Short mmCIF file of C-alpha atoms in Angstrom, two decimals:
data_model
loop_
_atom_site.label_atom_id
_atom_site.label_comp_id
_atom_site.label_asym_id
_atom_site.label_seq_id
_atom_site.Cartn_x
_atom_site.Cartn_y
_atom_site.Cartn_z
CA MET H 70 2.09 16.77 11.69
CA PRO H 71 0.95 18.67 8.56
CA ASN H 72 -0.77 16.83 5.72
CA ILE H 73 1.23 16.54 2.52
CA ILE H 74 -1.89 15.64 0.49
CA HIS H 75 -5.41 16.94 1.06
CA THR H 76 -8.46 16.26 -1.10
CA ALA H 77 -12.02 17.47 -0.57
CA GLY H 78 -14.97 16.09 -2.54
CA LEU H 79 -12.69 15.07 -5.40
CA VAL H 80 -14.62 13.90 -8.47
CA ARG H 81 -13.44 12.89 -11.93
CA CYS H 82 -15.91 11.65 -14.51
CA PHE H 83 -15.30 10.32 -18.01
CA GLY H 84 -18.59 10.83 -19.79
CA THR H 85 -21.26 9.15 -17.66
CA VAL H 86 -18.72 7.12 -15.64
CA CYS H 87 -17.36 8.61 -12.41
CA ALA H 88 -13.94 7.03 -11.93
CA VAL H 89 -13.39 9.07 -8.75
CA ASP H 90 -16.53 9.86 -6.78
CA ASP H 91 -16.40 12.34 -3.87
CA ILE H 92 -13.02 11.37 -2.37
CA SER H 93 -11.91 13.32 0.71
CA LEU H 94 -8.71 12.26 2.43
CA ASP H 95 -5.62 13.57 4.18
CA VAL H 96 -2.14 12.05 3.96
CA PRO H 97 0.21 12.95 6.85
CA THR H 98 3.84 13.77 6.13
CA GLY H 99 6.50 11.09 6.56
CA ILE H 100 4.49 7.87 6.16
CA ILE H 101 3.75 5.22 3.56
CA PHE H 102 0.09 5.73 2.65
CA GLY H 103 -1.67 2.91 0.82
CA LEU H 104 -4.57 3.40 -1.57
CA LEU H 105 -6.22 -0.01 -1.85
CA GLY H 106 -8.81 -1.21 -4.28
CA PRO H 107 -9.62 -3.79 -6.94
CA ASN H 108 -8.48 -3.25 -10.52
CA GLY H 109 -10.57 -0.49 -12.10
CA SER H 110 -11.49 1.11 -8.77
CA GLY H 111 -9.99 4.52 -9.62
CA LYS H 112 -6.55 4.28 -8.00
CA THR H 113 -4.53 5.35 -11.05
CA THR H 114 -6.98 8.16 -11.81
CA ILE H 115 -6.44 9.55 -8.29
CA ILE H 116 -2.66 9.56 -8.78
CA ARG H 117 -3.06 11.39 -12.09
CA LEU H 118 -5.33 13.94 -10.40
CA LEU H 119 -2.78 14.48 -7.61
CA LEU H 120 -0.02 15.07 -10.16
CA GLY H 121 -2.19 17.53 -12.10
CA LEU H 122 -2.15 15.30 -15.18
CA LEU H 123 -5.97 15.30 -15.05
CA GLU H 124 -8.28 18.09 -13.94
CA PRO H 125 -11.01 17.20 -11.44
CA THR H 126 -14.60 17.41 -12.60
CA SER H 127 -15.33 18.93 -9.21
CA GLY H 128 -13.78 19.15 -5.76
CA THR H 129 -10.24 20.15 -4.86
CA ALA H 130 -6.86 18.55 -4.25
CA GLU H 131 -3.74 20.04 -2.69
CA VAL H 132 -0.31 18.44 -2.84
CA LEU H 133 2.56 20.00 -0.87
CA GLY H 134 0.17 22.86 -0.17
CA LEU H 135 -0.20 23.51 -3.92
CA ASP H 136 -3.45 23.42 -5.87
CA THR H 137 -3.50 20.69 -8.53
CA ARG H 138 -5.53 22.81 -10.94
CA SER H 139 -3.42 25.96 -10.98
CA GLN H 140 0.00 24.79 -9.73
CA ALA H 141 0.45 21.39 -11.39
CA ASP H 142 3.90 22.23 -12.80
CA LYS H 143 5.22 23.14 -9.34
CA ILE H 144 3.76 19.93 -7.89
CA ARG H 145 5.50 17.79 -10.52
CA GLU H 146 8.77 19.63 -9.94
CA GLN H 147 8.67 18.73 -6.25
CA THR H 148 7.43 15.14 -6.44
CA GLY H 149 8.71 11.84 -7.75
CA ALA H 150 6.47 9.38 -9.57
CA LEU H 151 6.61 5.80 -10.78
CA LEU H 152 3.52 5.09 -12.84
CA GLU H 153 2.66 2.34 -15.32
CA HIS H 154 5.91 2.75 -17.27
CA SER H 155 9.33 2.76 -15.64
CA GLY H 156 10.55 5.87 -17.48
CA LEU H 157 13.89 4.17 -18.22
CA TYR H 158 15.78 4.31 -21.50
CA GLU H 159 16.71 0.68 -22.00
CA ARG H 160 19.62 1.35 -24.39
CA LEU H 161 21.26 3.47 -21.73
CA SER H 162 23.13 2.11 -18.73
CA ALA H 163 21.83 2.58 -15.20
CA GLU H 164 24.42 5.28 -14.64
CA ASP H 165 23.47 7.13 -17.82
CA ASN H 166 19.75 6.91 -17.03
CA LEU H 167 20.29 8.64 -13.70
CA GLU H 168 22.70 11.14 -15.27
CA PHE H 169 20.02 12.05 -17.81
CA TYR H 170 17.34 12.58 -15.16
CA GLY H 171 19.75 14.53 -12.98
CA ARG H 172 20.25 16.92 -15.91
CA VAL H 173 16.48 17.17 -16.37
CA TRP H 174 16.23 18.18 -12.71
CA ARG H 175 19.09 20.69 -13.24
CA MET H 176 21.26 19.08 -10.55
CA PRO H 177 24.95 20.11 -10.56
CA ALA H 178 27.37 17.53 -12.01
CA PRO H 179 29.08 16.64 -8.70
CA GLU H 180 25.70 16.10 -7.04
CA ARG H 181 24.50 13.93 -9.94
CA ALA H 182 27.56 11.70 -9.65
CA SER H 183 27.43 11.34 -5.87
CA ARG H 184 23.66 10.77 -5.84
CA ALA H 185 23.90 8.07 -8.52
CA ARG H 186 26.64 6.26 -6.61
CA GLU H 187 24.69 6.55 -3.35
CA LEU H 188 21.45 5.12 -4.74
CA LEU H 189 22.94 2.44 -6.97
CA THR H 190 25.17 1.21 -4.14
CA HIS H 191 22.31 1.14 -1.69
CA LEU H 192 20.08 -0.79 -4.12
CA GLY H 193 22.83 -3.29 -4.94
CA LEU H 194 23.14 -2.10 -8.56
CA TRP H 195 26.50 -0.30 -8.48
CA GLU H 196 28.54 -3.18 -9.89
CA ARG H 197 26.23 -3.35 -12.92
CA ARG H 198 25.92 0.38 -13.48
CA LYS H 199 27.57 0.25 -16.95
CA GLU H 200 25.19 -2.36 -18.40
CA PRO H 201 22.31 -1.38 -20.73
CA THR H 202 19.19 -1.66 -18.59
CA GLY H 203 17.33 -3.46 -21.38
CA LYS H 204 19.26 -6.61 -20.40
CA TRP H 205 18.16 -6.41 -16.77
CA SER H 206 15.42 -8.38 -15.00
CA ARG H 207 12.12 -6.65 -14.30
CA GLY H 208 12.96 -6.50 -10.60
CA MET H 209 16.27 -4.71 -11.26
CA LYS H 210 14.59 -2.30 -13.66
CA GLN H 211 11.95 -1.48 -11.06
CA LYS H 212 14.66 -0.77 -8.46
CA LEU H 213 16.34 1.60 -10.89
CA ALA H 214 12.97 3.22 -11.66
CA MET H 215 12.55 3.82 -7.94
CA ALA H 216 16.00 5.42 -7.84
CA ARG H 217 14.98 7.61 -10.78
CA ALA H 218 11.82 8.71 -8.95
CA ILE H 219 13.70 9.84 -5.82
CA PHE H 220 16.91 11.01 -7.53
CA HIS H 221 16.19 14.74 -7.07
CA ARG H 222 15.26 14.22 -3.37
CA PRO H 223 11.54 15.03 -3.59
CA PRO H 224 9.58 15.15 -0.32
CA LEU H 225 6.78 13.07 -1.86
CA VAL H 226 6.82 10.03 -4.15
CA LEU H 227 3.73 8.56 -5.82
CA LEU H 228 3.96 4.90 -6.80
CA ASP H 229 1.30 3.14 -8.88
CA GLU H 230 1.38 -0.64 -8.25
CA PRO H 231 5.20 -0.72 -7.97
CA THR H 232 5.43 -4.50 -7.37
CA ALA H 233 2.91 -5.55 -10.03
CA GLY H 234 4.34 -8.24 -12.27
CA LEU H 235 7.35 -8.94 -10.06
CA ASP H 236 8.14 -12.42 -8.75
CA PRO H 237 7.77 -12.85 -4.95
CA VAL H 238 11.51 -12.48 -4.26
CA ALA H 239 11.86 -9.31 -6.34
CA ALA H 240 8.65 -7.86 -4.86
CA ALA H 241 9.86 -8.50 -1.30
CA ALA H 242 13.23 -6.89 -2.09
CA LEU H 243 11.53 -3.82 -3.54
CA ARG H 244 9.24 -3.49 -0.51
CA ASN H 245 12.24 -3.63 1.82
CA ASP H 246 13.97 -0.96 -0.28
CA LEU H 247 10.82 1.13 -0.01
CA ASP H 248 10.77 0.94 3.80
CA ASP H 249 14.44 1.83 3.99
CA MET H 250 13.99 4.66 1.52
CA VAL H 251 11.34 6.29 3.71
CA ALA H 252 13.57 5.99 6.77
CA ARG H 253 16.75 7.16 5.02
CA GLU H 254 15.35 9.86 2.77
CA GLY H 255 12.62 11.13 5.10
CA ILE H 256 10.05 11.13 2.31
CA THR H 257 6.34 10.45 2.15
CA VAL H 258 5.13 7.66 -0.14
CA PHE H 259 1.65 7.51 -1.68
CA LEU H 260 1.27 3.94 -2.88
CA THR H 261 -1.53 2.28 -4.85
CA THR H 262 -1.83 -1.48 -4.64
CA HIS H 263 -4.25 -4.37 -4.60
CA ASN H 264 -1.69 -6.47 -2.70
CA LEU H 265 -3.22 -6.45 0.77
CA ALA H 266 -0.33 -8.25 2.48
CA GLU H 267 2.00 -5.59 1.09
CA ALA H 268 -0.16 -2.79 2.48
CA GLU H 269 -0.53 -4.48 5.87
CA ARG H 270 3.22 -4.77 6.36
CA HIS H 271 4.32 -1.41 5.03
CA CYS H 272 1.55 1.21 5.27
CA SER H 273 0.90 3.35 8.35
CA ARG H 274 -2.43 4.47 6.94
CA VAL H 275 -4.66 3.11 4.18
CA ALA H 276 -7.74 4.08 2.22
CA VAL H 277 -10.01 1.50 0.59
CA ILE H 278 -11.88 2.48 -2.56
CA ARG H 279 -14.26 0.64 -4.85
CA GLN H 280 -15.78 1.99 -8.06
CA GLY H 281 -14.35 5.40 -7.21
CA LYS H 282 -15.93 5.62 -3.76
CA LEU H 283 -14.08 5.76 -0.44
CA LEU H 284 -15.15 2.84 1.76
CA ALA H 285 -12.74 3.18 4.68
CA LEU H 286 -9.77 5.22 5.88
CA GLY H 287 -7.39 4.60 8.78
CA HIS H 288 -4.57 2.50 10.19
CA PRO H 289 -4.65 -1.16 9.05
CA ASP H 290 -5.42 -2.13 12.67
CA GLU H 291 -8.48 0.13 12.61
CA LEU H 292 -9.76 -1.49 9.44
CA ARG H 293 -9.24 -4.94 10.91
CA ALA H 294 -11.14 -3.86 14.04
CA GLN H 295 -14.05 -2.66 11.89
CA ALA H 296 -14.22 -6.09 10.27
CA GLY H 297 -14.24 -7.87 13.63
CA GLY H 298 -12.05 -8.96 16.48
CA SER H 299 -10.03 -12.12 16.81
CA GLN H 300 -10.94 -15.74 16.17
CA VAL H 301 -10.21 -18.82 18.28
CA GLU H 302 -9.99 -22.27 16.75
CA VAL H 303 -10.27 -25.16 19.23
CA ILE H 304 -9.24 -28.71 18.38
CA GLY H 305 -10.55 -31.41 20.71
CA ARG H 306 -13.55 -33.57 21.58
CA GLY H 307 -16.92 -32.96 23.15
CA PHE H 308 -18.31 -30.23 20.90
CA ASN H 309 -22.09 -30.09 20.38
CA GLU H 310 -24.75 -27.59 19.34
CA ASP H 311 -25.83 -26.92 22.93
CA LEU H 312 -22.27 -25.84 23.70
CA VAL H 313 -22.31 -23.53 20.67
CA VAL H 314 -25.51 -21.89 21.94
CA GLN H 315 -24.00 -21.41 25.42
CA LEU H 316 -20.83 -19.88 24.01
CA SER H 317 -22.79 -17.50 21.79
CA ARG H 318 -24.37 -15.98 24.91
CA ARG H 319 -21.04 -15.05 26.47
CA PRO H 320 -20.39 -11.26 26.44
CA GLU H 321 -16.96 -11.55 24.78
CA VAL H 322 -18.22 -13.83 21.98
CA THR H 323 -19.77 -12.58 18.73
CA GLY H 324 -20.31 -15.99 17.16
CA ALA H 325 -19.54 -19.71 17.48
CA ARG H 326 -19.83 -22.72 15.19
CA ILE H 327 -18.55 -26.23 14.64
CA GLN H 328 -16.65 -26.46 11.37
CA ASN H 329 -14.85 -29.54 10.03
CA GLY H 330 -14.91 -31.10 13.49
CA ARG H 331 -13.35 -28.02 15.09
CA LEU H 332 -14.88 -25.32 17.25
CA ILE H 333 -14.56 -21.79 15.83
CA VAL H 334 -15.32 -18.88 18.15
CA ASP H 335 -15.32 -15.21 17.10
CA LEU H 336 -14.27 -12.84 19.89
CA LYS H 337 -14.90 -9.12 20.32
CA ASP H 338 -12.02 -6.67 20.06
CA ASN H 339 -9.20 -7.31 22.54
CA ALA H 340 -11.09 -10.16 24.25
CA GLU H 341 -8.85 -12.82 25.81
CA ALA H 342 -9.10 -16.50 24.92
CA ALA H 343 -8.18 -17.84 28.39
CA PRO H 344 -11.66 -17.45 30.03
CA LEU H 345 -13.20 -19.12 26.99
CA VAL H 346 -10.84 -22.09 27.24
CA ALA H 347 -11.55 -22.41 30.97
CA ALA H 348 -15.31 -22.46 30.25
CA LEU H 349 -14.82 -25.19 27.65
CA VAL H 350 -12.88 -27.35 30.10
CA CYS H 351 -15.58 -26.85 32.76
CA ALA H 352 -18.18 -27.92 30.19
CA GLY H 353 -16.35 -31.22 29.73
CA VAL H 354 -14.62 -30.46 26.43
CA ARG H 355 -11.29 -32.25 26.01
CA VAL H 356 -9.14 -29.43 24.60
CA GLU H 357 -6.10 -30.60 22.62
CA GLU H 358 -5.05 -27.40 20.84
CA VAL H 359 -6.10 -23.73 20.77
CA ARG H 360 -5.17 -21.25 18.04
CA LYS H 361 -5.98 -17.56 18.18
CA SER H 362 -5.70 -15.31 15.16
CA THR H 363 -6.76 -11.80 14.22
CA VAL H 364 -8.64 -10.76 11.11
CA SER H 365 -6.15 -9.97 8.34
CA LEU H 366 -6.28 -6.76 6.35
CA GLU H 367 -7.25 -8.88 3.33
CA GLU H 368 -10.26 -10.26 5.21
CA ALA H 369 -11.19 -6.75 6.35
CA PHE H 370 -10.83 -5.46 2.78
CA LEU H 371 -13.01 -8.23 1.35
CA ALA H 372 -15.62 -7.60 4.03
CA LEU H 373 -15.71 -3.88 3.15
CA VAL H 374 -15.92 -4.50 -0.59
CA GLU H 375 -18.58 -7.21 -0.25
CA GLU H 376 -20.62 -5.06 2.14
CA ASP H 377 -20.50 -2.14 -0.31
CA HIS H 378 -21.35 -4.45 -3.22
CA GLY H 379 -24.33 -5.76 -1.26
CA HIS H 380 -25.69 -2.24 -0.99
#
């Protein structure tokens, strides 16, 4: 599958500060790609570089096979974007907002009308299409802004923190719309966020950056694996430090400890909990409950950021 975005050694400095520092990444076509990082890590700067709104200090970036330095206008013609501002005219109705952007994109009148009906119906906004958008909730406005970004059927959409500031219900609705949009429209989404749960559920591939540097790149499962395997929490009686030492020597165990009266055991990747439980029973432990969980993307992200900070 060809890459829709390719960057090599991308750098952007503002004076003595390098907001983007040697970023090389590839984004395959047809996925939701998540760019993760704390506030101020360079996510928005990368989006602006990809759209050709900023020139790189050094390195290169290609979007849709086009060079961001010399072909920025063509890139913006063929992409959709939802950045810090929604791009909506709040005195206009939803219908008129989309009509305006359809004219900007030089879409024929029949196509503008059918596309507006299609998107507004799908997003649950059709019945309120005549209302001025200034009276709408932030969640509704953000849905309409998403419709604006994909109105001209671009193959690539860049979204900068699209759920920031939304309440949990509105954010969940927008994320579901995003998933459906990728499936229905066949587009690629480049998404920046610091919402790790959002990225874990919706992104096929993620990059983690901090202070402009790329810390990790891969599928969320790969990042979780880098941070460690699974964890087993055992509730029962008969735990002691000798048992902890014995468990720590087992080949599938990377660590063990007693915490708040419970036994916590860290397992290597893909290790099963059953042999561990059997060993505990043989050692005289009275096991009442066993819970196994995997490292979340948030835990993996924090581990990456803290490790980098420690350096």
